Amino acid sequence: MNKVGIIGSGTMGIGIAQVAAMNQCEVFLYDQNAEQTEKSLQGLQKVLSRLVEKNKIDFEESENIYNRIKFCTELKDFKDCDLVIEAIIENKEIKTKVFQQLEEIVSQDCIISSNTSSISITSLSSELKNPSRFIGIHFFNPAPLMPLVEIIPGLLTKENLAADIFSLMKTWGKVPVIAKDVPGFIVNRIARPFYGEALRIAEENIATFEQIDDAMRTLGNFKMGPFELMDLIGIDVNFSVTKTVYADYFYDPKYKPSLLQQRMSEAKLLGRKSGKGFYDYSEESKEPRIKNQDIKDEKLYEEIFLRIISMLINEAVEGKRLGIASDEAIELAMQKGVNYPKGLIAWGKEIGYQKISDTLQNLYETYQEERYRQSPLLKKM
Ligand code: NAI
């Protein structure tokens, strides 16, 4: 698969283009907005210069990488592609239209894929004349830096295609995992409580954002706490993923979105990109961090950490029970896609599954909510 077409040159498209070009592919890049492609290519030039400065690649290689990417002004230029990865706006109707157009251009052997975070791969494939050549290839942001790639065959995807893409992603230096076509795939499903339970603790005034973040960093060794991370991802983006996962699981209360997050989105307090979210990113307060050691309360920190980690481990165990991916894939995904310090199944063993189960049981009895129901597998672990 040497000729790779990428549709959409936004955040993800240009990142995936860079990865493919760094792996000797001839890349065809198309966006309906040519100005966006120009802007993204300029950005890529800067990224490549930085790699040269850091001696990661030499100048000649940086030129070669850049020259392997062809700026296309129409989709017709994709006619010889072996693989096309779509990374346009997250809208099923718009994506479908683009795929139907593309099917008329590329050869029968061309593999068509989507980088969608939340739309069912099966539903996208079913709109194609030949759904068997369609698959999900889900990169993480920033694509050149995050090793994980979730590969999602839909119900109509031909056998072996997932294995072929798995091998290709390995040659691209990625850490591929195969996931079932379930809402949120692996990472966006299993990670939900990291944000959801943190928001809940804050909404109940049990602790402040700073305390929750600090507890997760210090006791859990997470690189960032939930609120810092939501500020980085964009509070609106994170909220929208939560809403989609919630709706697509037919309103399972486990994934219920947070009112606080909704209000933050409404107020356009979106995080780093808007200058203010859970923290303030204005000039005077660039690095908001907990400074006052007095606020540290060991017992409270333990309670916060145990509550959030138990919810996460429960979600990973339920994913294992339902076979959304292999155990190894579930463990790798959280470490290589969202930088968790350990795999959650191993973490459960370390803390003790009984303790996780007791924590959830206690929450269930306190709140009388389905949200805290345990995976039937948890008790057997
Ligand atoms: P973006 O907004 O940065 O870029 C999307 C690009 O698609 C824009 O440049 C836009 O002009 C172009 N576009 C829109 N409609 C088009 C059409 N009909 N034909 C051609 N180009 C069109 O979006 P981003 O963040 O790169 O997301 C793209 C896809 O990747 C989405 O499906 C998203 O769910 C998924 N994704 C996003 C991640 C993220 O962290 N941003 C992570 C993983 C997946």
XYZ file of C-alpha atoms and ligand atoms in Angstrom:
425
model
C 0.000 0.000 0.000
C 2.228 2.683 -1.326
C -0.177 5.334 -2.543
C -2.217 6.707 0.307
C -4.988 9.266 -0.099
C -5.993 11.425 2.847
C -9.239 13.373 2.798
C -9.277 16.309 5.202
C -6.138 18.264 6.033
C -7.149 19.435 9.509
C -5.568 18.415 12.805
C -5.762 14.677 12.122
C -5.420 14.602 8.329
C -2.114 16.453 8.194
C -0.753 14.377 11.089
C -1.660 11.111 9.353
C -0.191 12.463 6.091
C 3.082 13.099 7.916
C 3.124 9.566 9.340
C 2.466 7.997 5.920
C 5.060 10.197 4.184
C 7.655 9.406 6.851
C 7.064 5.765 5.975
C 7.876 6.142 2.287
C 4.278 6.378 1.062
C 3.263 8.658 -1.737
C 0.540 10.746 -0.116
C -2.368 12.481 -1.820
C -3.925 15.136 0.393
C -7.306 16.668 -0.382
C -9.489 19.087 1.566
C -12.515 20.983 0.285
C -10.883 24.040 1.769
C -7.609 24.558 -0.134
C -6.576 27.320 2.257
C -6.709 24.804 5.094
C -4.394 22.467 3.182
C -1.943 25.294 2.561
C -2.000 26.268 6.212
C -1.524 22.666 7.302
C 1.359 22.129 4.888
C 3.066 25.251 6.224
C 2.602 23.859 9.718
C 4.105 20.565 8.586
C 7.149 22.372 7.210
C 7.725 23.872 10.650
C 7.322 20.468 12.310
C 9.864 18.959 9.894
C 12.359 21.807 10.472
C 12.097 21.183 14.195
C 12.820 17.482 13.625
C 15.929 18.503 11.649
C 17.040 20.891 14.415
C 16.657 18.095 16.945
C 18.692 15.771 14.680
C 15.791 13.331 14.418
C 15.992 13.454 10.611
C 18.427 15.149 8.235
C 17.521 18.015 5.935
C 17.380 15.866 2.837
C 14.968 13.450 4.485
C 12.755 16.338 5.618
C 12.567 17.547 2.009
C 11.774 14.031 0.809
C 8.993 13.636 3.356
C 7.483 16.960 2.357
C 7.747 16.194 -1.348
C 6.021 12.860 -0.938
C 2.821 14.750 -0.084
C 0.854 15.885 -3.132
C -1.577 18.729 -2.628
C -4.737 17.684 -4.520
C -7.420 20.097 -5.592
C -9.944 17.422 -6.455
C -10.808 13.949 -5.311
C -10.205 12.624 -8.840
C -6.483 12.790 -8.102
C -6.995 9.789 -5.795
C -7.653 7.402 -8.688
C -4.483 5.318 -8.223
C -4.577 5.135 -4.423
C -4.235 1.757 -2.680
C -5.623 3.084 0.585
C -7.692 6.155 1.430
C -8.040 7.472 4.987
C -10.838 9.954 5.558
C -10.375 12.566 8.294
C -13.056 15.187 7.612
C -15.734 16.674 9.831
C -17.438 14.215 12.230
C -20.768 14.056 10.398
C -22.195 10.846 9.028
C -24.099 12.361 6.091
C -21.124 14.415 4.903
C -18.728 11.476 5.256
C -21.131 9.200 3.360
C -21.356 11.631 0.451
C -17.577 11.772 0.211
C -17.270 7.956 0.279
C -19.873 7.561 -2.445
C -17.983 10.031 -4.620
C -14.705 8.298 -3.856
C -16.045 4.854 -4.793
C -16.587 6.097 -8.329
C -12.967 7.264 -8.580
C -10.759 4.603 -6.998
C -10.132 1.039 -8.229
C -12.029 -1.970 -6.868
C -8.987 -2.990 -4.811
C -8.576 0.309 -3.029
C -9.218 0.128 0.710
C -11.426 2.890 2.056
C -11.193 3.847 5.711
C -12.360 6.425 8.211
C -10.572 8.015 11.154
C -13.927 8.665 12.840
C -13.906 8.753 16.654
C -17.559 8.027 17.174
C -19.531 7.029 14.092
C -20.261 3.315 13.665
C -18.004 1.785 11.015
C -20.755 -0.637 10.029
C -23.194 2.220 9.440
C -20.671 4.098 7.261
C -19.774 0.965 5.286
C -23.381 0.053 4.586
C -23.761 3.160 2.420
C -21.043 1.944 0.037
C -21.525 -0.238 -3.032
C -18.775 -2.471 -1.729
C -18.826 -2.345 2.083
C -16.344 -5.218 2.437
C -13.361 -2.974 1.628
C -14.263 -0.470 4.333
C -12.632 -0.317 7.791
C -12.005 2.096 10.664
C -8.412 3.267 11.201
C -8.490 5.473 14.281
C -5.367 7.514 15.067
C -4.875 9.569 18.211
C -3.997 13.220 18.448
C -1.234 14.203 17.656
C -1.031 11.381 15.099
C 2.763 11.507 14.568
C 3.403 11.259 18.324
C 0.708 8.989 19.735
C 1.633 5.380 18.955
C -1.845 3.828 19.206
C -4.017 3.071 16.190
C -7.364 1.339 16.720
C -8.360 -0.809 13.753
C -12.086 -1.391 13.565
C -13.610 -3.861 11.152
C -17.372 -3.414 10.760
C -19.847 -6.266 10.418
C -19.534 -6.109 6.623
C -15.752 -5.718 6.426
C -14.019 -8.604 4.662
C -12.040 -11.057 6.687
C -8.275 -10.442 6.816
C -8.546 -6.727 6.090
C -8.051 -5.893 9.781
C -4.964 -8.147 9.835
C -3.570 -6.450 6.698
C -4.048 -2.967 8.166
C -2.560 -4.228 11.444
C 0.623 -5.234 9.593
C 0.707 -1.964 7.679
C 0.415 0.077 10.875
C 3.272 -1.943 12.380
C 5.469 -1.046 9.419
C 4.504 2.583 10.043
C 5.939 2.191 13.556
C 2.540 2.352 15.230
C 1.030 0.231 18.001
C -2.079 -1.183 16.352
C -4.935 -2.868 18.198
C -8.056 -4.439 16.745
C -11.330 -3.308 18.275
C -14.976 -4.213 17.856
C -17.282 -1.679 16.279
C -18.777 -0.510 19.587
C -19.403 3.142 20.571
C -16.111 4.781 21.541
C -14.196 1.674 20.352
C -11.655 0.912 23.120
C -10.137 4.142 24.406
C -13.040 6.542 24.129
C -15.268 4.034 25.884
C -12.997 2.845 28.684
C -11.673 6.347 29.463
C -15.126 7.893 30.002
C -15.112 7.621 33.831
C -11.770 9.434 34.039
C -13.679 12.574 33.097
C -17.216 11.644 34.132
C -16.456 10.572 37.681
C -14.095 13.513 38.218
C -16.836 15.900 37.089
C -19.271 14.182 39.380
C -16.951 14.545 42.398
C -16.549 18.248 41.612
C -20.299 18.742 41.075
C -20.951 17.215 44.478
C -18.474 19.650 46.025
C -16.463 16.792 47.452
C -13.234 18.305 46.140
C -11.972 21.093 43.880
C -10.640 20.614 40.321
C -7.141 21.200 41.635
C -7.506 18.584 44.328
C -8.937 15.996 41.939
C -6.170 16.607 39.398
C -3.528 16.527 42.082
C -4.896 13.287 43.551
C -4.838 11.560 40.151
C -1.319 12.811 39.417
C 0.199 11.996 42.758
C -1.596 8.753 43.664
C -2.273 7.496 40.143
C 0.837 8.778 38.377
C -1.308 10.106 35.550
C 0.621 12.719 33.560
C -2.371 15.026 33.699
C -5.421 15.161 35.912
C -8.920 14.936 34.394
C -9.589 18.690 34.409
C -6.208 19.631 32.933
C -6.762 17.009 30.270
C -10.291 18.202 29.461
C -8.884 21.729 29.130
C -6.314 20.396 26.673
C -8.725 18.277 24.624
C -11.341 21.052 24.586
C -14.284 20.864 26.973
C -16.767 20.991 24.075
C -14.993 18.179 22.213
C -14.856 15.994 25.317
C -18.523 16.755 26.067
C -19.550 15.838 22.555
C -17.720 12.468 22.715
C -19.456 11.735 26.034
C -22.865 12.616 24.618
C -22.307 10.386 21.584
C -21.121 7.395 23.623
C -24.089 7.883 26.014
C -26.661 8.045 23.200
C -25.077 5.193 21.241
C -25.231 2.898 24.260
C -28.967 3.627 24.359
C -28.580 5.977 27.320
C -26.763 3.617 29.637
C -26.545 5.644 32.901
C -22.865 4.677 33.241
C -22.026 7.194 30.535
C -24.396 9.983 31.558
C -22.860 13.374 30.690
C -22.251 16.089 33.251
C -24.318 19.224 33.641
C -21.228 21.116 34.756
C -19.503 20.209 31.493
C -22.549 21.322 29.544
C -22.584 24.707 31.297
C -18.854 25.146 30.648
C -19.442 24.460 26.940
C -22.391 26.870 26.852
C -20.265 29.565 28.460
C -17.565 28.873 25.835
C -15.139 28.170 28.643
C -13.553 25.498 26.497
C -10.085 25.135 27.983
C -6.704 26.089 26.583
C -8.038 26.970 23.139
C -10.375 29.645 24.539
C -7.959 30.875 27.216
C -10.114 29.639 30.067
C -11.699 26.377 31.091
C -11.456 24.691 34.437
C -8.222 26.681 34.727
C -7.192 30.109 33.557
C -4.657 30.226 30.729
C -4.322 33.973 30.464
C -0.820 35.456 30.457
C -0.637 35.946 34.215
C -1.455 32.344 35.026
C 0.151 30.189 32.362
C 0.791 27.142 34.465
C -2.101 26.671 36.827
C -1.084 24.141 39.425
C -1.988 23.427 42.986
C 0.515 25.370 45.028
C -0.831 25.368 48.515
C 0.277 22.162 50.225
C -2.317 22.790 52.948
C -5.119 21.767 50.636
C -3.652 18.267 50.378
C -5.800 15.932 52.405
C -4.544 12.364 52.304
C -7.847 10.714 53.117
C -9.738 12.783 50.576
C -7.101 12.104 47.925
C -7.317 8.377 48.494
C -11.117 8.560 48.194
C -10.939 10.497 44.912
C -8.313 8.219 43.403
C -10.029 4.999 44.426
C -13.407 6.186 43.140
C -12.109 7.171 39.697
C -9.709 4.253 39.261
C -12.383 1.751 40.335
C -14.763 3.100 37.708
C -12.016 2.869 35.065
C -11.001 -0.672 36.025
C -14.652 -1.752 36.044
C -15.029 -0.372 32.534
C -11.913 -2.202 31.317
C -13.105 -5.460 32.886
C -16.533 -5.043 31.273
C -14.794 -4.402 27.938
C -12.863 -7.636 28.464
C -16.070 -9.520 29.313
C -17.774 -8.277 26.164
C -14.691 -8.985 24.065
C -14.474 -5.446 22.628
C -10.775 -6.289 22.170
C -8.213 -8.761 23.471
C -6.881 -8.281 27.004
C -3.549 -7.235 25.557
C -5.227 -4.681 23.287
C -7.243 -3.224 26.175
C -4.072 -2.823 28.227
C -2.013 -1.358 25.369
C -4.734 0.987 24.189
C -4.951 2.972 27.410
C -1.164 3.257 27.695
C -0.402 4.080 24.069
C -3.491 6.117 23.203
C -3.981 8.230 26.326
C -0.719 7.759 28.213
C -2.076 5.872 31.222
C 0.831 4.785 33.411
C -0.361 1.143 33.517
C -2.863 -1.152 31.891
C -6.139 -1.075 33.828
C -6.572 -4.847 34.142
C -3.088 -5.186 35.658
C -3.795 -2.155 37.843
C -6.919 -3.842 39.192
C -4.855 -6.844 40.191
C -2.319 -4.617 41.888
C -4.912 -2.710 43.929
C -6.923 -5.882 44.508
C -10.153 -6.654 42.672
C -11.965 -7.096 45.967
C -11.145 -3.513 46.903
C -12.380 -2.270 43.504
C -15.581 -4.262 43.924
C -16.117 -2.957 47.485
C -15.600 0.636 46.344
C -18.205 0.271 43.606
C -20.623 -1.524 45.911
C -20.296 1.282 48.409
C -20.970 3.908 45.714
C -23.932 1.874 44.473
C -25.446 1.714 47.944
C -24.798 5.384 48.613
C -26.282 6.707 45.389
C -28.684 3.918 44.415
C -27.658 4.468 40.818
C -27.135 2.079 37.928
C -24.067 4.129 37.096
C -22.121 2.216 39.721
C -23.137 -1.288 38.688
C -20.303 -3.764 38.565
C -19.247 -5.825 35.609
C -20.330 -9.419 36.265
C -16.722 -10.367 35.552
C -15.286 -8.149 38.287
C -16.248 -10.554 41.071
C -14.601 -13.443 39.228
C -11.303 -11.654 38.691
P -10.564 19.352 11.704
O -11.740 20.224 11.842
O -9.257 19.797 12.234
O -10.342 19.013 10.132
C -11.373 18.572 9.300
C -11.065 19.010 7.885
O -11.995 18.405 6.988
C -11.178 20.516 7.648
O -9.973 20.999 7.136
C -12.327 20.665 6.655
O -12.110 21.696 5.708
C -12.305 19.317 5.968
N -13.589 18.935 5.371
C -14.821 19.061 5.910
N -15.751 18.579 5.075
C -15.080 18.126 3.974
C -15.491 17.518 2.756
N -16.775 17.268 2.509
N -14.531 17.185 1.856
C -13.227 17.435 2.104
N -12.785 18.028 3.235
C -13.704 18.361 4.156
O -10.979 17.937 12.317
P -10.061 16.825 12.992
O -9.936 17.102 14.438
O -8.848 16.620 12.178
O -11.016 15.538 12.879
C -11.176 14.840 11.663
C -11.746 13.463 11.956
O -10.857 12.753 12.822
C -13.097 13.442 12.640
O -13.828 12.344 12.152
C -12.734 13.250 14.103
O -13.767 12.621 14.827
C -11.542 12.320 13.974
N -10.597 12.336 15.098
C -10.227 13.497 15.716
C -9.313 13.490 16.767
C -8.890 14.759 17.434
O -8.358 14.690 18.550
N -9.064 15.912 16.830
C -8.730 12.220 17.255
C -9.092 11.070 16.462
C -10.032 11.126 15.475
